[in-house]
Amino acid sequence: MNFGGVDFDTYLKNYPDSEGYYGKYGGAYISKELYDAMKEITEAYFTICKSSKFISELRKIRREFQGRPTPISYLERLSGTIGNVQIYVKREDLNHTGAHKLNHCMGEALLAKYMGKKKVIAETGAGQHGVALATAAAYFGLECDIYMGAVDIKKQAPNVARMKILGANVIEVTEGLQTLKEAVDAAFLAYSKEYKDAIYCIGSVVGPHPFPMMVRDFQSVVGIEAREQFLSMTGELPDAVVACVGGGSNAMGMFSGFLNDPVDIYGIEPLGRGATLGDHAASLQYGSEGIMHGFNSIMLKDENGDPAPVYSVASGLDYPSSGPEHAFLHDLGRVKYDAIGDEETIDAFFTLSRLEGIIPAIESSHAVAYAIKLAKEMSHGSILVCLSGRGDKDMDYIIENYGIR
Ligand SMILES: *Cc1c(COP(=O)(O)O)cnc(C)c1O
């Protein structure tokens, strides 16, 4: 299949190029020291992760520890209330720790073990990535340093407790606004000093090369499983595939299975309170080209060209940019990006819970809300949604701020 001059038969092999570019997006805009460290990871990735020993060990872990393959569920009652469109969900909420993030954390930590590293380092905002990485570190017997802004530590007490129970060191960052951006800077700084013994583990398809590629490849298990399962359940491919996009890892994992198929693909960003800068985090909708956190992509900027403040009810989606591959697929027109606001998201959270007995993560509820909207516009056909995680973590916040609907 050809799209915007790109041949999708060979897409996953040809993108990114050897410098980590997807068209003009991606790359590695970092200090010489970090560049050398990234090069070491890239080389290790291409030798170790492509070896049959690594692949079979990761497969065994996915099966026996993570609980993969996760199923696809047909949403009979939800579909029935809308009309003639059949809606299905890929159940990443049933992956161990309750979301897709463990897919790439287990891959990254297994790579760390093969490279002989003793420690994994990362930042976390809401704490979801920190918990997934702390889980992987405990499994492999690696030390784990998680950098977290002081403000986030106060807000995310349960996840801080989880990380500590799992044996991770949660390191409080007190610079600047004391949230995710400062935590990223602190984690990178620590890594540049410790990279002989440690490896940095990013939380999405973002950051300098090779992370967007590595995380996509580890997450591609979602799309590969889903395509096979959907075909065997229905005998056909879905007409549309939908996933929410923060940094974009669950979406890239899901999409990578369907890029070369005659399937409409939708990436859904958070529109928060509305289209005013500062009220949303829909970077691909409203942003422009720029470099942050070591990569070139489409981002939301303030008047000085710095990353703009962003907002979403979903703390896993409030990032002022998206992975470089999403920027590329956006420009090519292969994936259609749209945005869903807080209100529709909260409605979808309750709708899925009430009609199907599945409490979705507030992030995933954005994709569910879009699928409901899309199903109302389509006269027939099928939609497959990536249900990236479960919503237990969001229940208290939603009841406190929105009540029971
Ligand atoms: C972190 C998170 C996301 C957003 O991350 P992506 O890299 O965009 O996938 C989405 N859903 C859940 C449940 C998350 O925890």
Coordinates of C-alpha atoms and ligand atoms in Angstrom, one line a residue:
M1 CA 0.0 0.0 0.0
N2 CA 1.3 3.5 -0.9
F3 CA 0.5 6.6 1.0
G4 CA 2.0 10.1 0.4
G5 CA 4.8 8.4 -1.6
V6 CA 5.7 5.9 1.2
D7 CA 5.5 2.2 0.5
F8 CA 3.9 0.6 3.5
D9 CA 4.8 -3.0 2.4
T10 CA 8.3 -2.3 3.7
Y11 CA 7.5 0.6 6.0
L12 CA 8.5 -0.9 9.4
K13 CA 11.9 -2.0 8.0
N14 CA 12.6 1.4 6.3
Y15 CA 11.5 3.7 9.1
P16 CA 13.2 5.1 11.0
D17 CA 16.4 5.5 9.0
S18 CA 19.8 4.8 10.5
E19 CA 19.9 8.2 12.3
G20 CA 16.4 7.7 13.7
Y21 CA 14.4 9.9 11.3
Y22 CA 10.8 9.4 10.1
G23 CA 11.0 11.9 7.2
K24 CA 12.1 15.1 8.9
Y25 CA 10.9 14.0 12.4
G26 CA 12.9 12.2 15.1
G27 CA 16.7 12.2 15.4
A28 CA 18.8 12.7 18.5
Y29 CA 19.3 16.3 19.6
I30 CA 21.4 15.7 22.7
S31 CA 24.9 16.3 24.2
K32 CA 27.9 14.4 22.9
E33 CA 28.0 12.3 26.1
L34 CA 24.4 11.3 25.8
Y35 CA 24.8 10.7 22.1
D36 CA 27.5 8.1 22.8
A37 CA 25.3 6.5 25.4
M38 CA 22.4 6.3 22.9
K39 CA 24.7 4.8 20.3
E40 CA 25.5 2.0 22.7
I41 CA 21.8 1.3 23.3
T42 CA 21.1 1.4 19.5
E43 CA 23.9 -1.1 18.8
A44 CA 22.8 -3.3 21.6
Y45 CA 19.2 -3.2 20.4
F46 CA 20.1 -4.3 16.9
T47 CA 22.3 -7.2 18.0
I48 CA 20.8 -8.4 21.3
C49 CA 17.1 -7.7 20.7
K50 CA 17.1 -9.4 17.3
S51 CA 18.8 -12.5 18.6
S52 CA 16.6 -15.6 18.9
K53 CA 17.6 -16.0 22.6
F54 CA 16.3 -12.6 23.5
I55 CA 13.1 -13.0 21.5
S56 CA 12.3 -16.4 23.0
E57 CA 13.0 -15.1 26.5
L58 CA 10.7 -12.1 26.0
R59 CA 8.0 -14.3 24.6
K60 CA 8.1 -16.5 27.6
I61 CA 7.9 -13.5 30.0
R62 CA 4.9 -12.1 28.1
R63 CA 3.1 -15.4 28.3
E64 CA 4.0 -16.5 31.9
F65 CA 4.4 -13.2 33.7
Q66 CA 2.4 -10.5 31.8
G67 CA -0.5 -12.7 30.9
R68 CA -0.3 -12.2 27.1
P69 CA -1.9 -12.6 24.7
T70 CA -4.5 -10.2 26.1
P71 CA -8.0 -10.9 24.6
I72 CA -10.2 -8.9 22.3
S73 CA -13.7 -8.4 23.6
Y74 CA -16.7 -7.7 21.5
L75 CA -18.9 -4.9 23.0
E76 CA -22.3 -6.3 22.3
R77 CA -24.4 -4.1 24.5
L78 CA -22.6 -0.8 23.6
S79 CA -22.7 -1.7 19.9
G80 CA -26.4 -2.5 20.2
T81 CA -27.3 0.9 21.7
I82 CA -25.6 2.7 18.7
G83 CA -26.9 0.7 15.7
N84 CA -25.2 -1.3 13.0
V85 CA -21.5 -0.8 13.8
Q86 CA -19.7 -3.5 15.8
I87 CA -17.2 -2.2 18.4
Y88 CA -14.4 -4.3 19.8
V89 CA -11.7 -3.6 22.4
K90 CA -8.1 -4.9 22.6
R91 CA -7.8 -5.6 26.4
E92 CA -4.5 -4.0 27.4
D93 CA -6.2 -3.3 30.7
L94 CA -5.7 -7.1 31.4
N95 CA -1.9 -6.9 30.8
H96 CA -0.1 -7.3 34.2
T97 CA -0.1 -3.9 36.1
G98 CA -3.2 -2.9 34.2
A99 CA -1.9 -1.1 31.1
H100 CA 0.2 -1.5 28.0
K101 CA 3.3 0.3 29.5
L102 CA 4.7 -3.0 30.9
N103 CA 5.1 -4.2 27.3
H104 CA 8.0 -1.9 26.6
C105 CA 9.3 -1.8 30.2
M106 CA 9.9 -5.6 30.2
G107 CA 11.7 -5.3 26.8
E108 CA 13.8 -2.4 28.0
A109 CA 14.7 -4.0 31.3
L110 CA 15.5 -7.4 29.6
L111 CA 17.8 -5.4 27.3
A112 CA 19.5 -3.8 30.4
K113 CA 20.1 -7.3 31.8
Y114 CA 21.6 -8.6 28.6
M115 CA 23.8 -5.4 28.4
G116 CA 25.1 -6.2 31.9
K117 CA 23.6 -3.0 33.4
K118 CA 22.8 -2.9 37.1
K119 CA 20.3 -0.1 37.2
V120 CA 17.4 1.4 35.2
I121 CA 16.7 5.1 35.4
A122 CA 13.5 7.0 34.3
E123 CA 11.3 9.9 35.1
T124 CA 7.6 9.7 35.8
G125 CA 4.8 12.2 35.8
A126 CA 1.6 10.5 37.0
G127 CA 3.6 7.5 38.1
Q128 CA 2.3 5.0 35.6
H129 CA 5.6 4.6 33.8
G130 CA 7.5 4.5 37.2
V131 CA 5.3 1.7 38.4
A132 CA 5.7 -0.4 35.2
L133 CA 9.5 0.1 35.3
A134 CA 9.7 -0.6 39.0
T135 CA 7.8 -3.9 38.3
A136 CA 10.2 -4.8 35.5
A137 CA 13.2 -4.0 37.7
A138 CA 11.9 -6.1 40.5
Y139 CA 11.4 -9.0 38.1
F140 CA 15.0 -8.8 36.8
G141 CA 16.7 -7.9 40.0
L142 CA 17.8 -4.5 38.8
E143 CA 18.2 -1.3 40.8
C144 CA 15.6 1.3 39.8
D145 CA 15.8 5.1 40.2
I146 CA 12.6 7.0 39.4
Y147 CA 12.8 10.8 39.2
M148 CA 9.6 12.5 40.1
G149 CA 8.6 16.2 40.6
A150 CA 7.8 17.1 44.2
V151 CA 4.3 18.3 43.2
D152 CA 3.6 15.0 41.4
I153 CA 4.8 13.0 44.4
K154 CA 2.2 14.7 46.6
K155 CA -0.6 14.2 43.9
Q156 CA 0.2 10.6 43.1
A157 CA 0.6 9.0 46.5
P158 CA -0.7 5.5 45.6
N159 CA 1.7 5.2 42.7
V160 CA 4.6 6.5 44.9
A161 CA 3.7 3.8 47.4
R162 CA 3.6 1.1 44.7
M163 CA 7.0 2.1 43.4
K164 CA 8.5 1.9 46.9
I165 CA 6.9 -1.4 47.7
L166 CA 8.4 -2.7 44.5
G167 CA 11.8 -1.6 45.7
A168 CA 12.4 1.5 43.5
N169 CA 14.1 4.6 44.8
V170 CA 11.7 7.5 44.2
I171 CA 13.9 10.6 43.9
E172 CA 12.2 14.0 44.5
V173 CA 12.9 16.7 42.0
T174 CA 12.5 20.2 43.5
E175 CA 13.6 22.4 40.5
G176 CA 11.3 24.7 38.6
L177 CA 7.6 23.8 38.6
Q178 CA 8.5 20.4 40.2
T179 CA 6.6 18.3 37.6
L180 CA 7.3 16.1 34.6
K181 CA 9.6 18.4 32.6
E182 CA 12.0 18.9 35.5
A183 CA 11.9 15.2 36.2
V184 CA 12.9 14.5 32.6
D185 CA 15.9 16.9 32.9
A186 CA 17.0 15.4 36.2
A187 CA 16.7 11.8 34.9
F188 CA 18.7 12.7 31.8
L189 CA 21.4 14.4 33.9
A190 CA 21.7 11.4 36.3
Y191 CA 21.9 9.1 33.3
S192 CA 24.7 11.1 31.6
K193 CA 26.7 10.5 34.8
E194 CA 25.9 6.9 35.3
Y195 CA 25.5 5.4 31.8
K196 CA 28.4 2.9 32.3
D197 CA 26.3 1.0 34.9
A198 CA 22.8 2.2 34.1
I199 CA 20.3 2.4 31.2
Y200 CA 17.7 5.0 30.7
C201 CA 14.2 3.7 30.0
I202 CA 11.8 6.0 28.4
G203 CA 8.0 5.8 28.9
S204 CA 6.7 6.3 25.4
V205 CA 7.6 6.5 21.7
V206 CA 9.4 9.8 22.4
G207 CA 12.9 11.1 23.2
P208 CA 16.0 10.7 21.1
H209 CA 16.7 7.8 18.8
P210 CA 16.6 4.8 19.4
F211 CA 13.8 5.1 21.9
P212 CA 10.8 5.9 19.5
M213 CA 11.8 2.9 17.4
M214 CA 12.5 0.6 20.3
V215 CA 9.3 1.4 22.2
R216 CA 7.3 1.0 19.0
D217 CA 8.9 -2.4 18.3
F218 CA 8.2 -3.7 21.9
Q219 CA 4.7 -2.4 21.7
S220 CA 4.0 -3.9 18.3
V221 CA 3.0 -7.1 20.1
V222 CA -0.4 -5.3 20.7
G223 CA -1.0 -4.8 17.0
I224 CA 0.3 -8.1 15.9
E225 CA -1.9 -10.0 18.4
A226 CA -4.9 -7.8 17.6
R227 CA -4.8 -8.3 13.9
E228 CA -4.5 -12.1 14.2
Q229 CA -7.3 -12.3 16.9
F230 CA -9.6 -10.0 15.0
L231 CA -9.2 -12.0 11.8
S232 CA -9.9 -15.3 13.6
M233 CA -12.9 -13.8 15.5
T234 CA -14.6 -12.2 12.5
G235 CA -12.9 -13.5 9.4
E236 CA -12.2 -9.9 8.4
L237 CA -10.1 -6.9 9.2
P238 CA -11.7 -4.1 11.2
D239 CA -12.9 -1.1 9.1
A240 CA -11.4 1.3 11.7
V241 CA -8.8 1.2 14.4
V242 CA -8.7 3.8 17.2
A243 CA -6.2 4.5 20.0
C244 CA -5.5 7.4 22.3
V245 CA -2.3 9.4 21.9
G246 CA -0.2 11.0 24.7
G247 CA 3.4 10.3 23.7
G248 CA 1.9 7.7 21.5
S249 CA 3.1 4.2 22.5
N250 CA -0.1 2.3 22.8
A251 CA -1.2 3.8 19.5
M252 CA 2.0 3.0 17.7
G253 CA 1.9 -0.5 19.0
M254 CA -1.7 -1.0 17.8
F255 CA -1.3 0.9 14.5
S256 CA 1.9 -0.9 13.5
G257 CA -0.2 -4.1 12.9
F258 CA -2.5 -2.3 10.5
L259 CA -0.5 0.3 8.6
N260 CA -0.3 -1.8 5.5
D261 CA -4.0 -2.8 5.5
P262 CA -7.1 -1.1 4.0
V263 CA -8.1 0.1 7.5
D264 CA -8.8 3.7 8.6
I265 CA -6.6 4.5 11.6
Y266 CA -7.5 7.2 14.1
G267 CA -5.2 8.7 16.8
I268 CA -7.1 10.5 19.5
E269 CA -5.5 13.4 21.5
P270 CA -6.9 15.1 24.6
L271 CA -8.9 18.3 23.9
G272 CA -9.2 18.9 27.6
R273 CA -11.4 22.0 28.3
G274 CA -11.2 23.3 24.7
A275 CA -9.0 24.6 21.9
T276 CA -7.4 27.5 23.7
L277 CA -3.6 27.0 24.3
G278 CA -3.2 25.8 27.9
D279 CA -6.5 24.0 28.0
H280 CA -5.6 20.9 26.0
A281 CA -2.7 18.7 24.9
A282 CA -3.7 18.1 21.3
S283 CA -0.2 18.7 19.9
L284 CA -0.7 17.1 16.4
Q285 CA -4.0 19.1 16.0
Y286 CA -2.7 22.5 17.1
G287 CA 1.1 22.3 17.3
S288 CA 4.0 23.0 14.9
E289 CA 7.4 21.6 14.2
G290 CA 9.9 21.9 17.0
I291 CA 12.6 20.2 19.1
M292 CA 12.1 19.2 22.7
H293 CA 13.4 16.4 25.0
G294 CA 16.0 15.5 22.3
F295 CA 13.8 14.9 19.2
N296 CA 12.1 16.8 16.4
S297 CA 8.3 16.5 16.2
I298 CA 5.1 18.5 16.2
M299 CA 4.7 20.3 19.5
L300 CA 2.7 22.9 21.3
K301 CA 4.8 26.1 21.9
D302 CA 4.4 29.2 24.1
E303 CA 5.2 32.7 22.8
N304 CA 8.9 32.1 23.3
G305 CA 8.9 28.8 21.3
D306 CA 9.3 26.7 24.5
P307 CA 7.0 23.8 25.3
A308 CA 3.6 25.2 26.2
P309 CA 1.7 24.4 29.4
V310 CA -0.8 21.6 28.6
Y311 CA -3.9 20.2 30.3
S312 CA -6.0 17.1 30.2
V313 CA -8.2 15.3 32.7
A314 CA -5.9 12.3 31.8
S315 CA -2.5 12.8 33.3
G316 CA -1.1 10.1 31.0
L317 CA -2.0 12.2 28.0
D318 CA -0.9 15.7 29.0
Y319 CA 2.4 15.9 27.0
P320 CA 3.1 19.0 24.8
S321 CA 4.4 16.8 21.9
S322 CA 3.9 13.4 20.4
G323 CA 6.3 10.8 19.1
P324 CA 8.1 11.7 15.8
E325 CA 6.5 8.7 14.0
H326 CA 3.0 10.1 14.7
A327 CA 4.1 13.5 13.3
F328 CA 5.3 11.6 10.2
L329 CA 2.1 9.6 9.8
H330 CA 0.1 12.7 10.4
D331 CA 1.8 14.6 7.6
L332 CA 1.5 11.6 5.2
G333 CA -2.2 11.3 6.0
R334 CA -1.9 7.6 6.8
V335 CA -3.3 8.2 10.3
K336 CA -6.1 10.6 11.0
Y337 CA -5.6 12.5 14.2
D338 CA -8.6 14.0 16.1
A339 CA -9.3 15.2 19.6
I340 CA -11.8 14.5 22.3
G341 CA -12.5 16.7 25.4
D342 CA -12.9 15.9 29.1
E343 CA -16.7 15.9 29.1
E344 CA -17.2 13.3 26.3
T345 CA -14.3 11.3 27.9
I346 CA -16.1 11.1 31.3
D347 CA -19.3 10.1 29.6
A348 CA -17.5 7.3 27.8
F349 CA -15.9 6.2 31.1
F350 CA -19.3 5.6 32.6
T351 CA -20.9 4.2 29.4
L352 CA -18.3 1.5 29.1
S353 CA -18.4 0.7 32.8
R354 CA -22.2 0.4 32.8
L355 CA -22.8 -1.4 29.5
E356 CA -19.9 -3.7 29.5
G357 CA -18.5 -4.2 33.0
I358 CA -15.1 -2.7 32.0
I359 CA -13.9 0.4 33.9
P360 CA -11.5 2.0 31.4
A361 CA -8.5 4.2 32.2
I362 CA -9.3 7.9 31.7
E363 CA -6.7 7.9 28.9
S364 CA -8.3 5.0 27.1
S365 CA -11.8 6.6 27.6
H366 CA -10.7 9.2 25.0
A367 CA -10.4 6.4 22.4
V368 CA -13.7 4.8 23.5
A369 CA -15.5 8.2 23.3
Y370 CA -14.2 8.7 19.7
A371 CA -15.2 5.2 18.7
I372 CA -18.8 5.9 20.0
K373 CA -18.8 9.1 17.9
L374 CA -17.4 7.4 14.8
A375 CA -19.9 4.5 15.2
K376 CA -22.7 7.0 15.0
E377 CA -21.4 8.4 11.8
M378 CA -20.8 5.0 10.1
S379 CA -23.8 3.1 8.8
H380 CA -22.2 -0.3 9.2
G381 CA -18.8 -2.0 9.7
S382 CA -16.5 -2.6 12.7
I383 CA -14.2 -0.5 15.0
L384 CA -11.4 -1.9 17.0
V385 CA -10.3 0.2 20.0
C386 CA -7.1 -0.1 21.9
L387 CA -8.2 -0.1 25.6
S388 CA -4.7 0.9 26.8
G389 CA -5.4 0.5 30.6
R390 CA -7.9 -0.1 33.4
G391 CA -9.5 2.7 35.3
D392 CA -9.1 1.8 39.0
K393 CA -6.4 4.5 39.3
D394 CA -8.9 7.1 38.2
M395 CA -12.0 6.3 40.2
D396 CA -11.4 8.5 43.2
Y397 CA -10.6 11.5 41.1
I398 CA -13.6 11.1 38.8
I399 CA -16.1 10.6 41.7
E400 CA -14.7 13.6 43.5
N401 CA -14.7 15.9 40.5
Y402 CA -17.7 14.6 38.4
G403 CA -19.8 12.5 40.7
I404 CA -21.5 9.4 39.6
R405 CA -23.2 9.8 36.2
Ligands
LIG1 C1 0.5 6.3 29.9 C2 -0.7 5.9 29.4 C3 -1.2 6.3 28.1 C4 -0.5 7.3 27.3 O1 0.7 6.9 26.8 P1 1.0 6.5 25.3 O2 2.5 6.5 25.2 O3 0.4 7.6 24.5 O4 0.3 5.3 25.0 C5 -2.4 5.8 27.7 N1 -3.2 5.0 28.4 C6 -2.8 4.5 29.6 C7 -3.6 3.6 30.4 C8 -1.5 5.0 30.2 O5 -1.1 4.5 31.4

